[in-house]
């Protein structure tokens, strides 16, 4: 079994780690685009062009399924990607976890890139799954790029700025960019208000990993033997996991379980 994941940057690490935990016997292909980062400020047409190139690089390694582990690419490019690759290669998009967040009640904040915030795609999800629930969309300029480069001071500044735009009565935060899942606990600490119930965070890594297995008729097998390969593609070039990826727990986990070979 071979599972590919694509993203603009290292935001694919949480979903890749989730796949690895569910199926340690699956070969992984991680394809991202350091040459084109960040995608958030780009036009939808440019995002789609970059996403196609990153997916083509991954598809060249013969995966059974490809996870678009990027909210921005999912918002703007999924129809084009599916038209290009399906049915031969199933494409799994990443949807902000608005439905489970809204089911918990309370005031929901959706942290996302400027390209995703306010998009028709996200607004439709809010209307479909959060009707009657208080929802605040919080754009987070610079956060995805800061996480990608593991720039600690820039991460702190971007989180602080987004937290300042988040209403004090928020009970739940949707991490509407996969990069944000790498700093989820830092986001929780910035938004949590003293004396209020613990803040709920909703990411999408576990859900997309499980959906990828379902699409290819595979079951979770977390006890399977881990004798697998990890292929890393940086704007189409074969490489190893960069130091920025290894600065996060998910990257270190992937490297330890199945080093690049």
CSV table of N, CA and C in Angstrom, one decimal, residues 34-147:
chain,number,residue,atom,x,y,z
A,34,UNK,N,8.2,24.0,-1.7
A,34,UNK,CA,8.9,25.1,-1.1
A,34,UNK,C,9.2,26.3,-2.1
A,35,UNK,N,9.3,25.9,-3.4
A,35,UNK,CA,9.6,27.0,-4.4
A,35,UNK,C,8.4,27.9,-4.5
A,36,UNK,N,7.2,27.5,-4.2
A,36,UNK,CA,6.0,28.3,-4.4
A,36,UNK,C,5.4,28.8,-3.1
A,37,UNK,N,6.0,28.5,-2.0
A,37,UNK,CA,5.4,28.9,-0.7
A,37,UNK,C,5.5,30.5,-0.5
A,38,UNK,N,4.5,31.1,0.1
A,38,UNK,CA,3.2,30.5,0.5
A,38,UNK,C,2.2,30.6,-0.6
A,39,UNK,N,1.2,29.7,-0.6
A,39,UNK,CA,0.1,29.7,-1.6
A,39,UNK,C,-1.0,30.6,-1.2
A,40,UNK,N,-1.2,30.9,0.1
A,40,UNK,CA,-2.3,31.7,0.5
A,40,UNK,C,-2.5,33.0,-0.2
A,41,UNK,N,-1.5,33.8,-0.5
A,41,UNK,CA,-1.7,35.1,-1.2
A,41,UNK,C,-1.8,35.0,-2.7
A,42,UNK,N,-1.7,33.8,-3.2
A,42,UNK,CA,-1.8,33.6,-4.7
A,42,UNK,C,-3.2,33.6,-5.2
A,43,UNK,N,-3.4,33.8,-6.5
A,43,UNK,CA,-4.7,33.8,-7.1
A,43,UNK,C,-5.2,32.3,-7.1
A,44,UNK,N,-6.5,32.1,-7.1
A,44,UNK,CA,-7.0,30.7,-7.3
A,44,UNK,C,-6.4,30.0,-8.4
A,45,UNK,N,-6.2,30.7,-9.6
A,45,UNK,CA,-5.7,30.0,-10.8
A,45,UNK,C,-4.2,29.6,-10.5
A,46,UNK,N,-3.5,30.4,-9.9
A,46,UNK,CA,-2.1,30.1,-9.6
A,46,UNK,C,-2.0,29.0,-8.6
A,47,UNK,N,-2.8,29.0,-7.6
A,47,UNK,CA,-2.9,27.9,-6.6
A,47,UNK,C,-3.1,26.6,-7.3
A,48,UNK,N,-4.1,26.6,-8.2
A,48,UNK,CA,-4.4,25.3,-8.9
A,48,UNK,C,-3.3,24.9,-9.7
A,49,UNK,N,-2.6,25.8,-10.4
A,49,UNK,CA,-1.4,25.4,-11.2
A,49,UNK,C,-0.3,24.8,-10.3
A,50,UNK,N,0.0,25.4,-9.2
A,50,UNK,CA,1.0,24.8,-8.3
A,50,UNK,C,0.5,23.5,-7.7
A,51,UNK,N,-0.8,23.4,-7.3
A,51,UNK,CA,-1.3,22.1,-6.8
A,51,UNK,C,-1.2,21.0,-7.8
A,52,UNK,N,-1.5,21.3,-9.0
A,52,UNK,CA,-1.4,20.3,-10.1
A,52,UNK,C,0.0,19.7,-10.2
A,53,UNK,N,1.0,20.7,-10.2
A,53,UNK,CA,2.4,20.3,-10.3
A,53,UNK,C,2.8,19.4,-9.2
A,54,UNK,N,2.4,19.8,-7.9
A,54,UNK,CA,2.8,19.0,-6.8
A,54,UNK,C,2.2,17.6,-6.8
A,55,UNK,N,0.9,17.5,-7.2
A,55,UNK,CA,0.2,16.2,-7.4
A,55,UNK,C,0.8,15.4,-8.5
A,56,UNK,N,1.2,16.0,-9.6
A,56,UNK,CA,1.8,15.2,-10.6
A,56,UNK,C,3.1,14.6,-10.2
A,57,UNK,N,3.9,15.3,-9.4
A,57,UNK,CA,5.1,14.7,-8.8
A,57,UNK,C,4.8,13.5,-8.0
A,58,UNK,N,3.8,13.7,-7.1
A,58,UNK,CA,3.4,12.5,-6.2
A,58,UNK,C,2.9,11.4,-7.0
A,59,UNK,N,2.0,11.7,-8.0
A,59,UNK,CA,1.4,10.6,-8.8
A,59,UNK,C,2.5,9.8,-9.6
A,60,UNK,N,3.6,10.4,-9.9
A,60,UNK,CA,4.6,9.7,-10.6
A,60,UNK,C,5.2,8.5,-9.8
A,61,UNK,N,4.9,8.5,-8.5
A,61,UNK,CA,5.5,7.4,-7.7
A,61,UNK,C,4.4,6.3,-7.4
A,62,UNK,N,3.3,6.3,-8.2
A,62,UNK,CA,2.4,5.2,-8.1
A,62,UNK,C,1.6,5.0,-6.9
A,63,UNK,N,1.1,6.1,-6.2
A,63,UNK,CA,0.3,5.8,-5.0
A,63,UNK,C,-1.0,5.2,-5.3
A,64,UNK,N,-1.6,4.6,-4.2
A,64,UNK,CA,-3.0,4.1,-4.3
A,64,UNK,C,-4.0,5.2,-4.1
A,65,UNK,N,-3.7,6.2,-3.4
A,65,UNK,CA,-4.6,7.3,-3.0
A,65,UNK,C,-3.7,8.5,-2.7
A,66,UNK,N,-4.3,9.7,-3.0
A,66,UNK,CA,-3.6,11.0,-2.7
A,66,UNK,C,-4.4,11.9,-1.9
A,67,UNK,N,-3.8,12.3,-0.7
A,67,UNK,CA,-4.5,13.2,0.2
A,67,UNK,C,-4.0,14.6,-0.1
A,68,UNK,N,-5.0,15.5,-0.4
A,68,UNK,CA,-4.7,16.9,-0.5
A,68,UNK,C,-4.8,17.5,0.9
A,69,UNK,N,-3.6,17.5,1.5
A,69,UNK,CA,-3.6,17.9,2.9
A,69,UNK,C,-3.3,19.4,3.1
A,70,UNK,N,-4.2,20.1,2.4
A,70,UNK,CA,-4.1,21.6,2.3
A,70,UNK,C,-5.4,22.2,2.1
A,71,UNK,N,-5.9,23.0,3.1
A,71,UNK,CA,-7.2,23.6,3.0
A,71,UNK,C,-7.3,24.5,1.8
A,72,UNK,N,-6.2,25.3,1.6
A,72,UNK,CA,-6.3,26.3,0.5
A,72,UNK,C,-6.4,25.6,-0.8
A,73,UNK,N,-5.6,24.5,-1.1
A,73,UNK,CA,-5.7,23.8,-2.3
A,73,UNK,C,-7.1,23.1,-2.4
A,74,UNK,N,-7.6,22.6,-1.3
A,74,UNK,CA,-8.9,22.0,-1.4
A,74,UNK,C,-10.0,23.0,-1.7
A,75,UNK,N,-9.9,24.2,-1.2
A,75,UNK,CA,-10.9,25.2,-1.4
A,75,UNK,C,-10.9,25.6,-2.9
A,76,UNK,N,-9.7,25.7,-3.5
A,76,UNK,CA,-9.7,26.3,-4.9
A,76,UNK,C,-9.4,25.2,-6.0
A,77,UNK,N,-8.9,24.0,-5.7
A,77,UNK,CA,-8.4,23.2,-6.7
A,77,UNK,C,-9.0,21.8,-6.8
A,78,UNK,N,-9.8,21.4,-5.9
A,78,UNK,CA,-10.2,20.0,-5.9
A,78,UNK,C,-10.9,19.5,-7.1
A,79,UNK,N,-11.9,20.3,-7.7
A,79,UNK,CA,-12.5,19.9,-9.0
A,79,UNK,C,-11.5,19.6,-10.1
A,80,UNK,N,-10.5,20.5,-10.2
A,80,UNK,CA,-9.5,20.3,-11.3
A,80,UNK,C,-8.7,19.1,-11.0
A,81,UNK,N,-8.3,18.9,-9.7
A,81,UNK,CA,-7.4,17.8,-9.4
A,81,UNK,C,-8.2,16.4,-9.6
A,82,UNK,N,-9.4,16.4,-9.2
A,82,UNK,CA,-10.2,15.2,-9.4
A,82,UNK,C,-10.4,14.9,-10.9
A,83,UNK,N,-10.7,15.9,-11.7
A,83,UNK,CA,-10.8,15.7,-13.1
A,83,UNK,C,-9.6,15.2,-13.7
A,84,UNK,N,-8.4,15.6,-13.2
A,84,UNK,CA,-7.1,15.1,-13.8
A,84,UNK,C,-6.8,13.7,-13.4
A,85,UNK,N,-7.0,13.3,-12.1
A,85,UNK,CA,-6.5,12.1,-11.6
A,85,UNK,C,-7.5,11.0,-11.4
A,86,UNK,N,-8.7,11.3,-11.1
A,86,UNK,CA,-9.7,10.3,-10.8
A,86,UNK,C,-10.3,9.7,-12.1
A,87,UNK,N,-10.7,8.5,-12.2
A,87,UNK,CA,-10.8,7.5,-11.1
A,87,UNK,C,-9.6,6.7,-10.8
A,88,UNK,N,-8.6,6.8,-11.6
A,88,UNK,CA,-7.4,6.0,-11.4
A,88,UNK,C,-6.7,6.2,-10.0
A,89,UNK,N,-6.7,7.5,-9.6
A,89,UNK,CA,-6.1,7.9,-8.4
A,89,UNK,C,-7.1,8.6,-7.5
A,90,UNK,N,-7.6,8.0,-6.5
A,90,UNK,CA,-8.6,8.7,-5.6
A,90,UNK,C,-7.9,10.0,-5.0
A,91,UNK,N,-8.7,11.1,-5.0
A,91,UNK,CA,-8.2,12.3,-4.4
A,91,UNK,C,-9.0,12.6,-3.1
A,92,UNK,N,-8.4,12.8,-2.0
A,92,UNK,CA,-9.0,13.1,-0.7
A,92,UNK,C,-8.8,14.5,-0.3
A,93,UNK,N,-9.8,15.3,-0.3
A,93,UNK,CA,-9.6,16.7,0.1
A,93,UNK,C,-9.7,16.9,1.6
A,94,UNK,N,-9.2,18.1,2.0
A,94,UNK,CA,-9.2,18.4,3.4
A,94,UNK,C,-10.2,19.5,3.7
A,95,UNK,N,-11.2,19.3,4.5
A,95,UNK,CA,-12.3,20.2,4.8
A,95,UNK,C,-12.1,20.7,6.2
A,96,UNK,N,-12.2,22.0,6.5
A,96,UNK,CA,-12.2,22.5,7.9
A,96,UNK,C,-13.2,21.8,8.7
A,97,UNK,N,-12.9,21.4,9.9
A,97,UNK,CA,-13.7,20.6,10.8
A,97,UNK,C,-14.9,21.4,11.4
A,98,UNK,N,-15.6,22.0,10.6
A,98,UNK,CA,-16.7,22.9,11.0
A,98,UNK,C,-17.9,22.1,11.6
A,99,UNK,N,-18.2,21.0,10.9
A,99,UNK,CA,-19.3,20.1,11.4
A,99,UNK,C,-19.2,19.6,12.8
A,100,UNK,N,-18.1,18.9,13.1
A,100,UNK,CA,-17.9,18.5,14.5
A,100,UNK,C,-17.8,19.6,15.5
A,101,UNK,N,-17.2,20.7,15.1
A,101,UNK,CA,-17.0,21.9,16.0
A,101,UNK,C,-18.4,22.5,16.3
A,102,UNK,N,-19.2,22.6,15.3
A,102,UNK,CA,-20.5,23.2,15.6
A,102,UNK,C,-21.4,22.3,16.4
A,103,UNK,N,-21.2,21.0,16.3
A,103,UNK,CA,-22.0,20.0,17.0
A,103,UNK,C,-21.9,20.2,18.5
A,104,UNK,N,-20.7,20.7,18.9
A,104,UNK,CA,-20.5,20.9,20.4
A,104,UNK,C,-21.1,22.1,20.9
A,105,UNK,N,-21.7,23.0,20.1
A,105,UNK,CA,-22.4,24.2,20.6
A,105,UNK,C,-21.3,25.2,21.0
A,106,UNK,N,-21.8,26.3,21.4
A,106,UNK,CA,-20.9,27.4,21.8
A,106,UNK,C,-20.4,28.2,20.6
A,107,UNK,N,-19.6,29.2,20.9
A,107,UNK,CA,-19.1,30.1,19.9
A,107,UNK,C,-17.9,29.5,19.2
A,108,UNK,N,-17.9,29.4,17.9
A,108,UNK,CA,-16.8,28.7,17.2
A,108,UNK,C,-16.0,29.8,16.4
A,109,UNK,N,-14.7,29.7,16.5
A,109,UNK,CA,-13.8,30.5,15.7
A,109,UNK,C,-13.1,29.6,14.7
A,110,UNK,N,-13.1,30.1,13.4
A,110,UNK,CA,-12.4,29.3,12.4
A,110,UNK,C,-11.1,30.1,12.0
A,111,UNK,N,-10.0,29.6,12.4
A,111,UNK,CA,-8.7,30.2,12.1
A,111,UNK,C,-8.3,29.6,10.7
A,112,UNK,N,-8.0,30.5,9.7
A,112,UNK,CA,-7.6,30.0,8.4
A,112,UNK,C,-6.8,31.1,7.7
A,113,UNK,N,-6.2,30.7,6.6
A,113,UNK,CA,-5.4,31.6,5.8
A,113,UNK,C,-6.4,32.7,5.2
A,114,UNK,N,-5.8,33.8,4.8
A,114,UNK,CA,-6.7,34.8,4.1
A,114,UNK,C,-7.4,34.3,2.9
A,115,UNK,N,-6.7,33.3,2.2
A,115,UNK,CA,-7.3,32.8,0.9
A,115,UNK,C,-8.5,31.9,1.3
A,116,UNK,N,-8.6,31.3,2.4
A,116,UNK,CA,-9.7,30.4,2.8
A,116,UNK,C,-10.7,31.2,3.5
A,117,UNK,N,-10.3,32.1,4.4
A,117,UNK,CA,-11.3,32.9,5.2
A,117,UNK,C,-12.2,33.7,4.2
A,118,UNK,N,-13.4,33.6,4.4
A,118,UNK,CA,-14.4,34.4,3.6
A,118,UNK,C,-14.6,33.8,2.2
A,119,UNK,N,-14.0,32.7,1.9
A,119,UNK,CA,-14.2,32.1,0.6
A,119,UNK,C,-15.6,31.5,0.5
A,120,UNK,N,-16.2,31.4,-0.7
A,120,UNK,CA,-17.5,30.8,-0.8
A,120,UNK,C,-17.5,29.4,-0.3
A,121,UNK,N,-16.4,28.7,-0.5
A,121,UNK,CA,-16.4,27.3,0.0
A,121,UNK,C,-16.5,27.2,1.5
A,122,UNK,N,-15.8,28.1,2.2
A,122,UNK,CA,-15.9,28.0,3.7
A,122,UNK,C,-17.3,28.5,4.1
A,123,UNK,N,-17.8,29.6,3.5
A,123,UNK,CA,-19.1,30.1,3.9
A,123,UNK,C,-20.2,29.0,3.6
A,124,UNK,N,-20.1,28.3,2.6
A,124,UNK,CA,-21.0,27.2,2.3
A,124,UNK,C,-21.0,26.1,3.4
A,125,UNK,N,-19.8,25.8,3.9
A,125,UNK,CA,-19.7,24.8,5.0
A,125,UNK,C,-20.3,25.4,6.3
A,126,UNK,N,-20.1,26.7,6.5
A,126,UNK,CA,-20.7,27.3,7.7
A,126,UNK,C,-22.2,27.2,7.6
A,127,UNK,N,-22.8,27.6,6.4
A,127,UNK,CA,-24.2,27.5,6.3
A,127,UNK,C,-24.8,26.1,6.4
A,128,UNK,N,-24.0,25.2,5.9
A,128,UNK,CA,-24.5,23.8,5.8
A,128,UNK,C,-24.4,23.1,7.2
A,129,UNK,N,-23.3,23.4,8.0
A,129,UNK,CA,-23.1,22.6,9.2
A,129,UNK,C,-23.2,23.4,10.5
A,130,UNK,N,-23.2,24.7,10.4
A,130,UNK,CA,-23.2,25.5,11.6
A,130,UNK,C,-24.4,26.5,11.6
A,131,UNK,N,-25.5,26.2,11.0
A,131,UNK,CA,-26.7,27.0,11.0
A,131,UNK,C,-27.2,27.2,12.4
A,132,UNK,N,-27.3,28.5,12.8
A,132,UNK,CA,-27.8,28.7,14.2
A,132,UNK,C,-26.7,28.8,15.2
A,133,UNK,N,-25.4,28.5,14.8
A,133,UNK,CA,-24.3,28.5,15.8
A,133,UNK,C,-23.5,29.8,15.5
A,134,UNK,N,-23.0,30.4,16.6
A,134,UNK,CA,-22.2,31.6,16.5
A,134,UNK,C,-20.8,31.2,15.9
A,135,UNK,N,-20.5,31.8,14.8
A,135,UNK,CA,-19.2,31.5,14.1
A,135,UNK,C,-18.5,32.8,13.8
A,136,UNK,N,-17.2,32.8,14.1
A,136,UNK,CA,-16.4,34.0,13.7
A,136,UNK,C,-15.2,33.4,12.8
A,137,UNK,N,-15.1,34.0,11.7
A,137,UNK,CA,-13.9,33.7,10.8
A,137,UNK,C,-12.8,34.6,11.1
A,138,UNK,N,-11.6,33.9,11.4
A,138,UNK,CA,-10.4,34.7,11.9
A,138,UNK,C,-9.3,34.5,10.8
A,139,UNK,N,-9.0,35.5,10.0
A,139,UNK,CA,-7.9,35.3,9.1
A,139,UNK,C,-6.6,35.4,9.9
A,140,UNK,N,-5.6,34.6,9.4
A,140,UNK,CA,-4.3,34.5,10.1
A,140,UNK,C,-3.2,34.7,9.2
A,141,UNK,N,-3.0,36.0,8.7
A,141,UNK,CA,-1.9,36.2,7.7
A,141,UNK,C,-0.6,35.9,8.3
A,142,UNK,N,0.2,35.3,7.5
A,142,UNK,CA,1.6,35.0,8.0
A,142,UNK,C,1.8,33.8,8.8
A,143,UNK,N,0.8,33.2,9.4
A,143,UNK,CA,1.0,32.1,10.3
A,143,UNK,C,1.4,30.8,9.6
A,144,UNK,N,0.8,30.5,8.5
A,144,UNK,CA,1.1,29.3,7.8
A,144,UNK,C,2.6,29.3,7.3
A,145,UNK,N,3.0,30.5,6.8
A,145,UNK,CA,4.4,30.6,6.3
A,145,UNK,C,5.4,30.6,7.5
A,146,UNK,N,5.0,31.2,8.6
A,146,UNK,CA,5.9,31.1,9.8
A,146,UNK,C,6.1,29.7,10.3
A,147,UNK,N,5.0,28.9,10.3
A,147,UNK,CA,5.0,27.5,10.7
A,147,UNK,C,5.9,26.7,9.8
